[in-house]
XYZ file of N, CA and C in Angstrom:
690
model
N 19.258 -52.377 2.078
C 19.192 -52.683 3.530
C 20.242 -52.926 4.309
N 21.670 -52.912 3.509
C 22.841 -53.276 4.219
C 23.544 -52.064 4.247
N 23.046 -50.906 3.615
C 23.631 -49.715 3.648
C 23.138 -48.565 4.573
N 24.040 -47.951 5.121
C 23.341 -46.693 5.869
C 24.331 -45.537 5.648
N 23.293 -44.518 5.354
C 23.946 -43.159 5.059
C 23.894 -42.605 6.536
N 24.960 -41.784 6.684
C 24.933 -40.955 8.220
C 25.131 -39.473 7.659
N 24.452 -38.762 7.931
C 24.614 -37.288 8.113
C 25.027 -36.672 9.314
N 26.464 -35.774 9.282
C 27.070 -35.483 10.799
C 27.176 -34.099 10.660
N 25.954 -33.074 10.749
C 26.052 -31.939 10.610
C 26.928 -31.345 11.637
N 27.428 -29.830 11.248
C 27.824 -29.127 12.117
C 27.406 -27.797 12.245
N 28.076 -26.677 12.878
C 27.264 -25.208 12.723
C 27.629 -24.835 11.352
N 28.386 -25.387 10.626
C 28.966 -24.889 9.163
C 27.969 -25.534 7.890
N 27.148 -26.479 8.450
C 26.443 -27.305 7.406
C 25.161 -26.654 7.205
N 24.935 -26.505 5.633
C 23.771 -25.733 5.140
C 22.730 -26.818 5.276
N 21.426 -26.204 5.818
C 20.391 -26.848 6.025
C 20.029 -27.860 4.579
N 20.334 -27.336 3.321
C 19.975 -27.862 2.255
C 20.851 -29.120 2.043
N 22.026 -29.302 2.779
C 22.756 -30.407 2.740
C 22.075 -31.442 3.435
N 21.480 -31.268 4.738
C 20.852 -32.383 5.384
C 19.707 -32.896 4.698
N 18.863 -31.936 4.066
C 17.478 -32.373 3.377
C 18.068 -33.053 1.941
N 18.977 -32.396 1.365
C 19.226 -33.273 0.125
C 19.964 -34.764 0.442
N 20.605 -34.827 1.599
C 21.029 -36.196 1.831
C 20.074 -37.137 2.355
N 18.783 -36.484 3.024
C 17.746 -37.509 3.397
C 17.130 -37.897 2.143
N 17.018 -36.809 1.434
C 16.139 -37.159 -0.120
C 17.096 -38.145 -0.905
N 18.272 -38.149 -1.036
C 18.963 -38.918 -1.554
C 18.870 -40.456 -0.919
N 18.883 -40.499 0.217
C 18.886 -41.780 0.856
C 17.438 -42.448 0.491
N 16.296 -41.819 0.649
C 15.082 -42.282 0.385
C 14.968 -42.389 -1.043
N 15.454 -41.990 -1.889
C 15.352 -42.008 -3.192
C 16.075 -43.685 -3.830
N 17.359 -43.918 -2.993
C 18.318 -44.819 -3.209
C 17.803 -46.164 -2.424
N 16.704 -45.816 -1.587
C 16.516 -46.904 -0.446
C 17.464 -47.393 0.386
N 18.305 -46.428 1.159
C 19.323 -47.128 2.241
C 18.677 -46.327 3.426
N 19.371 -46.947 4.588
C 18.876 -46.661 6.015
C 19.679 -45.077 6.023
N 19.147 -44.079 6.859
C 19.550 -43.026 6.890
C 19.402 -42.457 8.636
N 20.681 -41.787 8.825
C 20.463 -41.470 10.362
C 21.340 -40.053 10.126
N 21.066 -39.406 11.335
C 21.804 -38.062 11.601
C 22.261 -37.833 12.756
N 23.684 -37.631 12.850
C 24.410 -37.617 14.214
C 25.387 -36.443 14.283
N 24.345 -35.309 15.007
C 25.314 -33.847 14.834
C 26.640 -33.644 15.771
N 27.429 -33.196 15.175
C 28.975 -33.028 15.862
C 28.944 -31.661 16.610
N 28.117 -30.903 16.642
C 28.591 -29.395 17.291
C 29.049 -29.683 18.451
N 28.380 -30.424 19.363
C 28.902 -30.590 21.056
C 30.202 -31.227 21.077
N 30.486 -32.331 20.157
C 31.758 -33.066 20.077
C 32.918 -32.054 19.756
N 32.565 -31.296 18.752
C 33.476 -30.228 18.439
C 33.913 -29.152 19.570
N 32.686 -28.635 19.982
C 32.977 -27.672 21.165
C 33.894 -28.358 22.124
N 33.485 -29.460 22.725
C 34.383 -30.278 23.670
C 35.829 -30.271 23.253
N 36.052 -30.469 21.895
C 37.455 -30.710 21.563
C 38.202 -29.223 21.689
N 37.519 -28.264 21.105
C 38.160 -26.900 21.187
C 38.464 -26.504 22.620
N 37.338 -27.097 23.370
C 37.491 -26.406 24.970
C 38.638 -27.468 25.591
N 38.950 -28.619 24.920
C 40.002 -29.409 25.618
C 41.513 -28.919 24.842
N 41.387 -27.990 23.863
C 42.526 -27.507 23.228
C 42.628 -26.250 23.614
N 41.948 -25.727 24.307
C 41.788 -24.260 24.362
C 43.335 -23.562 25.039
N 43.932 -24.232 26.134
C 45.374 -23.965 26.236
C 46.294 -24.057 25.180
N 46.237 -25.506 24.692
C 47.094 -25.729 23.443
C 47.181 -24.525 22.303
N 45.867 -24.355 22.028
C 45.654 -23.371 20.953
C 45.824 -21.832 21.245
N 46.181 -21.406 22.606
C 46.076 -20.219 22.957
C 46.966 -19.162 22.199
N 46.385 -18.037 21.801
C 46.909 -17.224 20.954
C 47.315 -17.237 19.683
N 46.454 -18.487 19.037
C 46.373 -18.980 17.549
C 45.120 -18.561 16.967
N 45.024 -18.258 15.695
C 43.811 -17.976 14.950
C 43.312 -19.157 14.270
N 41.969 -19.363 14.515
C 41.294 -20.425 14.089
C 41.612 -20.643 12.418
N 41.892 -21.863 12.186
C 42.424 -22.320 10.771
C 42.134 -23.741 10.466
N 43.164 -24.327 9.763
C 42.705 -25.481 9.065
C 43.088 -26.722 10.259
N 43.589 -26.420 11.408
C 43.507 -27.468 12.467
C 42.222 -27.504 13.065
N 41.517 -26.419 13.449
C 40.141 -26.599 13.741
C 39.337 -27.055 12.805
N 39.433 -26.939 11.334
C 38.324 -27.354 10.330
C 38.672 -28.946 10.419
N 40.037 -29.315 10.301
C 40.398 -30.894 10.154
C 39.612 -31.486 11.540
N 39.570 -30.805 12.697
C 38.896 -31.593 13.795
C 37.726 -32.131 13.291
N 36.697 -31.503 12.736
C 35.380 -31.737 12.393
C 35.306 -32.998 11.632
N 36.491 -33.045 10.711
C 36.529 -34.345 9.737
C 36.746 -35.501 10.427
N 37.540 -35.268 11.392
C 38.248 -36.383 12.240
C 37.074 -36.843 13.236
N 36.330 -36.052 13.519
C 35.272 -36.425 14.154
C 34.247 -37.284 13.777
N 34.173 -36.834 12.202
C 32.999 -37.571 11.658
C 33.653 -39.027 11.360
N 35.023 -38.959 10.739
C 35.658 -40.344 10.629
C 35.547 -41.411 11.900
N 35.812 -40.480 13.141
C 35.615 -41.513 14.300
C 34.303 -42.115 14.850
N 33.144 -41.302 14.139
C 31.819 -41.721 14.548
C 31.555 -42.752 13.588
N 32.058 -42.518 12.265
C 31.736 -43.778 11.199
C 32.137 -45.115 11.364
N 33.806 -45.093 12.198
C 34.331 -45.877 12.378
C 33.798 -46.869 13.675
N 33.129 -45.868 14.539
C 32.497 -46.512 15.918
C 31.084 -47.315 15.451
N 30.546 -46.769 14.591
C 29.362 -47.334 14.205
C 29.410 -48.561 13.403
N 30.667 -48.635 12.650
C 30.973 -49.875 11.835
C 31.532 -50.946 12.859
N 32.130 -50.471 13.890
C 32.935 -51.452 14.969
C 31.379 -51.973 15.534
N 30.499 -51.127 15.988
C 29.465 -51.637 16.641
C 28.528 -52.689 16.080
N 28.358 -52.394 14.691
C 27.278 -53.252 13.925
C 27.910 -54.156 12.940
N 29.424 -54.383 13.205
C 29.879 -55.203 12.450
C 29.811 -55.136 10.937
N 29.980 -53.823 10.818
C 29.996 -53.113 9.228
C 31.432 -52.862 8.681
N 31.277 -52.431 7.438
C 32.536 -51.704 6.860
C 32.354 -50.136 6.893
N 33.190 -49.286 6.670
C 32.850 -47.910 6.520
C 33.481 -47.773 5.120
N 32.510 -47.354 4.059
C 32.753 -46.967 2.816
C 33.498 -45.781 2.709
N 34.699 -45.544 2.020
C 35.414 -44.252 1.969
C 34.876 -43.616 0.630
N 34.553 -42.386 0.692
C 33.777 -41.808 -0.732
C 34.723 -40.707 -1.214
N 35.965 -40.434 -0.959
C 36.727 -39.796 -1.471
C 37.130 -39.952 -3.080
N 37.315 -39.133 -3.944
C 37.556 -39.355 -5.055
C 39.064 -39.142 -5.704
N 39.246 -39.628 -6.608
C 40.988 -39.561 -7.286
C 41.542 -38.274 -7.328
N 40.696 -37.251 -7.573
C 41.352 -36.037 -7.681
C 41.624 -35.423 -6.660
N 40.843 -35.370 -5.472
C 41.139 -35.144 -4.116
C 42.311 -35.881 -3.581
N 42.346 -37.239 -3.608
C 43.579 -37.870 -3.319
C 44.744 -37.572 -3.994
N 44.729 -37.149 -5.202
C 45.971 -36.942 -5.908
C 46.351 -35.531 -5.264
N 45.310 -34.469 -4.888
C 45.729 -33.267 -4.317
C 46.138 -33.240 -3.249
N 45.888 -34.406 -2.320
C 45.919 -34.124 -1.004
C 44.703 -33.318 -0.476
N 43.579 -33.101 -1.059
C 42.426 -32.150 -0.429
C 41.630 -33.304 0.291
N 41.955 -33.921 1.364
C 41.319 -34.924 2.346
C 42.137 -34.869 3.765
N 41.492 -35.525 4.752
C 42.103 -35.121 5.930
C 42.529 -36.627 6.732
N 43.665 -36.796 6.853
C 44.198 -38.027 7.185
C 43.497 -38.345 8.628
N 42.988 -39.759 8.789
C 42.133 -40.052 10.003
C 40.765 -39.486 9.987
N 40.240 -38.487 8.972
C 39.001 -38.051 9.043
C 38.229 -38.535 7.799
N 38.122 -37.676 6.573
C 37.383 -38.242 5.656
C 38.116 -39.135 4.637
N 39.615 -39.452 5.101
C 40.359 -40.490 4.422
C 39.992 -41.965 4.980
N 39.617 -42.104 6.148
C 38.962 -43.208 7.054
C 38.439 -44.335 5.907
N 38.303 -45.552 6.433
C 37.492 -46.412 5.726
C 38.188 -47.786 5.030
N 37.198 -48.852 4.841
C 37.778 -50.201 4.689
C 38.140 -50.167 3.269
N 37.340 -49.476 2.219
C 37.549 -49.568 0.998
C 36.931 -48.299 0.365
N 37.877 -47.833 -0.677
C 37.477 -46.279 -1.411
C 36.418 -46.784 -2.857
N 35.695 -46.497 -2.420
C 34.397 -47.000 -3.701
C 34.592 -46.025 -4.883
N 34.939 -44.552 -4.530
C 35.165 -43.829 -5.850
C 36.557 -43.443 -5.906
N 37.552 -44.188 -5.426
C 38.786 -43.364 -5.262
C 39.511 -43.577 -6.628
N 39.054 -44.145 -7.690
C 39.701 -44.275 -8.681
C 38.880 -43.445 -10.011
N 37.840 -42.723 -9.358
C 37.141 -41.848 -10.261
C 37.503 -40.436 -10.117
N 37.881 -39.734 -11.219
C 38.091 -38.343 -10.787
C 36.909 -37.512 -10.422
N 36.693 -36.211 -10.033
C 35.709 -35.323 -9.543
C 34.843 -35.414 -10.837
N 35.384 -35.130 -11.909
C 34.275 -34.862 -12.992
C 33.773 -36.187 -13.495
N 34.223 -37.176 -13.193
C 33.763 -38.546 -13.527
C 32.616 -38.818 -12.732
N 32.655 -38.542 -11.171
C 31.840 -38.548 -10.228
C 30.661 -38.155 -10.733
N 30.729 -36.954 -11.090
C 29.658 -36.003 -11.527
C 29.146 -36.691 -12.788
N 29.844 -36.992 -13.629
C 29.163 -37.612 -14.959
C 28.380 -39.203 -14.577
N 28.991 -39.610 -13.801
C 28.377 -41.049 -13.230
C 27.137 -40.648 -12.619
N 26.845 -39.406 -11.777
C 25.753 -39.248 -11.030
C 24.819 -38.780 -12.116
N 24.944 -37.911 -13.047
C 24.179 -37.818 -14.221
C 23.781 -38.877 -14.924
N 24.413 -39.775 -15.286
C 24.125 -40.987 -15.944
C 23.187 -42.167 -15.202
N 23.483 -42.021 -13.947
C 22.583 -42.832 -13.162
C 21.262 -42.222 -12.922
N 21.185 -40.989 -12.903
C 19.726 -40.325 -13.158
C 19.255 -40.654 -14.536
N 19.951 -40.511 -15.515
C 19.471 -40.776 -17.075
C 18.973 -42.399 -16.912
N 19.747 -42.969 -16.514
C 19.337 -44.497 -16.640
C 18.028 -44.959 -16.013
N 17.933 -44.393 -14.794
C 16.710 -44.507 -13.823
C 15.389 -43.587 -14.450
N 15.701 -42.750 -15.290
C 14.676 -41.971 -15.930
C 14.009 -40.811 -14.707
N 14.946 -40.554 -13.841
C 14.389 -39.696 -12.514
C 15.617 -39.031 -11.740
N 15.088 -38.350 -10.852
C 16.334 -37.562 -10.230
C 16.471 -38.458 -8.953
N 17.269 -39.594 -9.067
C 17.685 -40.396 -7.933
C 18.268 -39.704 -7.181
N 19.388 -39.157 -7.893
C 20.267 -38.053 -6.940
C 19.784 -36.717 -7.273
N 19.406 -36.020 -6.124
C 18.855 -34.537 -6.346
C 19.822 -33.861 -7.178
N 19.205 -33.027 -8.219
C 19.909 -32.209 -8.752
C 20.669 -31.124 -8.383
N 20.256 -30.521 -7.317
C 21.037 -29.726 -6.448
C 22.242 -30.221 -5.914
N 22.446 -31.658 -5.610
C 23.651 -32.154 -5.089
C 24.893 -32.152 -6.375
N 24.253 -32.289 -7.454
C 25.527 -32.336 -8.536
C 25.804 -30.766 -9.124
N 24.596 -29.968 -8.778
C 24.827 -28.496 -9.451
C 25.523 -27.637 -8.166
N 25.611 -27.941 -7.069
C 25.949 -27.021 -5.985
C 27.538 -26.959 -6.218
N 28.050 -25.547 -5.718
C 29.521 -25.788 -5.985
C 30.057 -26.723 -4.683
N 31.015 -27.573 -4.888
C 31.380 -28.299 -3.896
C 32.044 -27.612 -2.720
N 31.950 -28.334 -1.511
C 32.337 -27.538 -0.271
C 32.496 -28.711 0.652
N 33.454 -28.622 1.445
C 33.693 -29.451 2.784
C 32.836 -29.090 4.009
N 32.352 -27.462 3.971
C 31.466 -27.027 4.957
C 31.997 -27.272 6.491
N 33.544 -26.969 6.269
C 34.176 -26.819 7.469
C 34.276 -25.282 8.329
N 33.893 -24.415 7.342
C 34.276 -23.090 7.817
C 33.085 -22.143 7.187
N 32.757 -21.350 7.481
C 31.661 -20.412 6.795
C 31.944 -20.201 5.680
N 30.861 -20.049 4.448
C 31.014 -19.793 3.360
C 32.510 -20.445 2.433
N 32.757 -21.584 2.795
C 33.596 -22.250 2.037
C 33.289 -22.878 0.734
N 34.262 -22.902 -0.240
C 34.302 -23.744 -1.462
C 35.231 -24.169 -1.621
N 35.431 -25.219 -2.248
C 36.672 -26.066 -2.996
C 37.360 -25.227 -3.462
N 38.844 -25.158 -3.375
C 39.709 -24.135 -3.964
C 40.337 -24.339 -5.358
N 39.668 -25.421 -6.177
C 39.799 -25.778 -7.509
C 38.885 -25.549 -8.598
N 39.280 -25.308 -9.807
C 38.325 -25.491 -10.828
C 38.327 -26.788 -11.460
N 37.385 -27.540 -11.019
C 37.607 -28.948 -11.415
C 37.452 -29.301 -12.914
N 36.772 -28.558 -13.644
C 36.631 -28.664 -14.813
C 38.139 -28.766 -15.645
N 39.106 -27.789 -15.129
C 40.244 -27.961 -15.639
C 41.356 -29.000 -14.761
N 41.385 -29.014 -13.525
C 42.371 -29.772 -12.411
C 41.950 -31.141 -12.703
N 40.688 -31.758 -12.674
C 40.514 -33.085 -12.878
C 40.955 -33.531 -14.175
N 40.536 -33.188 -15.072
C 41.364 -33.928 -16.480
C 42.778 -33.721 -16.282
N 43.293 -32.566 -15.956
C 44.681 -32.539 -15.562
C 45.317 -33.535 -14.814
N 44.721 -33.932 -13.627
C 45.186 -34.952 -12.869
C 45.013 -36.352 -13.609
N 44.205 -36.551 -14.298
C 44.067 -37.733 -15.167
C 45.160 -37.698 -16.103
N 45.354 -36.640 -16.818
C 46.496 -36.892 -17.622
C 47.924 -37.379 -17.058
N 48.097 -36.778 -15.915
C 49.241 -36.937 -15.020
C 49.179 -38.547 -14.722
N 48.185 -38.931 -13.993
C 48.231 -40.260 -13.243
C 47.877 -41.322 -14.155
N 46.787 -41.026 -14.880
C 46.520 -42.297 -15.775
C 47.460 -42.059 -17.044
N 47.345 -41.004 -17.614
C 48.106 -40.787 -18.945
C 49.535 -40.729 -19.039
N 50.181 -40.519 -17.721
C 51.600 -40.286 -17.584
C 52.226 -39.465 -18.461
N 51.453 -38.227 -18.545
C 52.013 -37.102 -19.440
C 53.405 -36.370 -18.579
N 54.135 -35.952 -19.236
C 55.480 -35.099 -18.658
C 54.666 -33.794 -18.468
N 55.859 -33.233 -17.837
C 55.199 -31.442 -17.804
C 55.384 -30.824 -19.017
N 56.416 -31.324 -20.036
C 56.576 -30.540 -21.554
C 55.111 -31.007 -22.103
N 54.581 -32.217 -22.109
C 53.814 -32.702 -22.972
C 52.200 -31.851 -22.407
N 52.150 -31.782 -21.131
C 50.903 -30.956 -20.578
C 51.049 -29.739 -20.817
N 52.100 -28.753 -20.941
C 51.964 -27.455 -21.395
C 51.766 -27.372 -22.911
N 52.512 -28.470 -23.669
C 51.970 -28.274 -25.110
C 50.751 -28.620 -25.445
N 49.961 -29.206 -24.267
C 48.376 -29.961 -24.577
C 47.600 -28.570 -24.211
N 48.198 -27.410 -23.857
C 47.438 -26.102 -23.395
C 47.409 -25.888 -22.071
N 47.941 -26.845 -21.195
C 47.808 -26.339 -19.583
C 48.450 -25.196 -19.413
N 48.122 -24.431 -18.454
C 48.981 -23.180 -17.884
C 50.244 -23.901 -17.185
N 51.260 -23.400 -17.432
C 52.781 -23.813 -16.922
C 52.687 -23.836 -15.227
N 52.235 -22.717 -14.724
C 52.190 -22.455 -13.537
C 51.332 -23.298 -12.672
N 50.053 -23.664 -13.431
C 49.153 -24.693 -12.865
C 49.636 -26.061 -12.745
N 49.998 -26.262 -14.066
C 50.974 -27.789 -14.101
C 51.928 -27.951 -12.986
N 52.849 -26.881 -12.779
C 53.927 -26.979 -11.840
C 53.307 -27.353 -10.266
N 52.119 -26.336 -10.142
C 51.441 -26.596 -8.775
C 50.707 -27.644 -8.545
N 50.065 -28.423 -9.531
C 49.408 -29.767 -9.428
C 50.581 -30.803 -9.372
N 51.744 -30.728 -9.935
C 52.561 -31.777 -9.911
C 53.352 -31.742 -8.657
N 53.315 -30.651 -8.384
C 53.980 -30.545 -6.767
C 52.909 -31.161 -5.851
N 51.813 -30.717 -5.725
C 50.842 -31.308 -4.898
C 50.665 -32.861 -4.937
N 50.764 -33.269 -5.958
C 50.719 -34.926 -6.127
C 51.984 -35.543 -5.714
N 53.065 -34.855 -5.761
C 54.474 -35.287 -5.165
C 54.211 -35.032 -3.423
N 53.924 -34.107 -3.163
C 54.020 -34.122 -1.709
C 52.909 -34.722 -0.839
N 51.861 -35.184 -1.684
C 50.974 -35.959 -0.841
C 50.840 -37.481 -1.071
N 52.134 -37.998 -1.405
C 52.181 -39.264 -1.579
C 52.058 -40.178 -0.425
N 52.778 -39.355 0.855
C 52.343 -40.008 2.110
C 50.960 -40.169 2.568
N 50.088 -39.287 2.284
C 48.788 -39.579 2.662
C 48.011 -40.530 1.784
N 48.346 -40.967 0.573
C 48.029 -42.097 -0.399
C 48.426 -43.105 0.242
N 49.506 -43.311 0.740
C 50.073 -44.631 1.097
C 49.435 -45.243 2.353
N 48.318 -44.479 2.976
C 47.957 -44.696 4.220
C 46.379 -44.709 3.900
N 45.932 -44.473 2.513
C 44.432 -44.166 2.134
C 43.910 -45.705 2.158
N 42.468 -45.730 2.291
C 41.666 -47.023 2.078
C 42.045 -47.496 0.800
N 42.045 -48.884 0.853
C 42.030 -49.592 -0.722
C 41.195 -49.079 -1.687
N 41.381 -49.151 -3.106
C 40.391 -48.371 -3.793
C 39.929 -49.540 -4.819
N 38.659 -49.278 -5.581
C 38.214 -50.129 -6.625
C 39.009 -49.668 -7.840
N 39.728 -50.469 -8.423
C 40.170 -50.180 -9.711
C 39.360 -50.191 -10.922
N 39.143 -48.973 -11.434
C 38.380 -48.958 -12.804
C 39.004 -48.257 -13.991
N 40.338 -47.615 -13.791
C 40.931 -46.878 -14.799
C 42.328 -47.855 -15.076
N 43.032 -47.515 -15.956
C 44.214 -48.003 -16.344
C 45.415 -47.951 -15.342
N 45.363 -46.777 -14.354
C 46.120 -46.769 -13.256
C 45.319 -46.247 -11.948
N 45.421 -46.781 -11.173
C 44.717 -46.455 -10.174
C 45.861 -46.355 -8.686
N 45.454 -45.549 -7.923
C 46.436 -45.483 -6.613
C 46.335 -46.658 -5.923
N 46.988 -46.673 -4.623
C 47.608 -47.996 -4.029
C 48.623 -48.739 -4.805
N 48.260 -49.810 -5.012
C 49.529 -50.709 -5.642
C 49.857 -50.547 -7.166
N 48.935 -49.714 -7.804
C 49.000 -49.306 -9.129
C 50.001 -48.118 -9.223
N 50.092 -47.360 -8.316
C 50.745 -46.044 -8.025
C 51.805 -46.154 -7.075
N 53.125 -46.428 -7.094
C 53.968 -46.722 -5.945
C 55.290 -45.654 -6.533
N 55.264 -44.491 -5.685
C 56.306 -43.754 -5.887
C 57.003 -43.331 -4.544
N 58.371 -42.859 -4.362
C 59.174 -42.595 -3.468
C 58.317 -41.601 -2.652
N 58.602 -41.668 -1.287
C 58.009 -40.484 -0.371
C 59.166 -39.387 -0.057
N 60.355 -40.135 0.459
C 61.390 -39.028 1.008
C 62.517 -38.951 -0.231
N 63.433 -38.642 0.242
C 64.818 -38.489 -0.401
C 64.815 -37.320 -1.522
N 63.729 -36.281 -1.348
C 63.593 -35.138 -2.186
C 63.228 -35.518 -3.572
N 62.742 -36.654 -3.411
C 61.996 -37.246 -4.959
C 61.064 -36.049 -5.604
N 61.479 -35.977 -6.998
C 60.794 -35.014 -7.871
C 60.167 -35.653 -9.171
N 60.695 -36.223 -9.782
C 60.157 -36.621 -10.833
C 59.965 -38.210 -11.090
């Protein structure tokens, strides 16, 4: 009774996302409400029309939607004397696949020390323990998407990237060890680069619940400037 789930659909949100969210809320017994963001998003774009003139729509427009949602959640938390729970996972945080002041907002990151694959595993385990589909099967099996533009899907093969991130962050493995373990050299270099370059985001992320040997926040402190590489 102290938890509220908020669906904030835009024109890019699939109807099954709304129905699955509602079903999940009913199954686990939390409050649920829907606050559409289409009109707010249109107002933003109208205000930025001159500033964005002669540019193609892209990541800036996509991230506006995420920031609108973050602002709504923080407004609800302020009004109701509540805390916003951040639901970003460790893989997303590591790669910087998250929007500052958008889906990164919140008082505490409840999944921030769980990789994307572990979140899926935990979801399946939760259903197994309850002996029913508490979390609708479609939520677990659908290709993950931020739904910030038409036909968008996450740009990572999480079955490969998620354990790779864990080997780097938790396992502390070097580039040489990762390649010897069978990871593609170009992929290793790309993921290491993404982890390094997104340290500035993590330094501003919500505190996380620590469940592994090494979590972000105070368990992971790396230089942000001075061309730090290793």
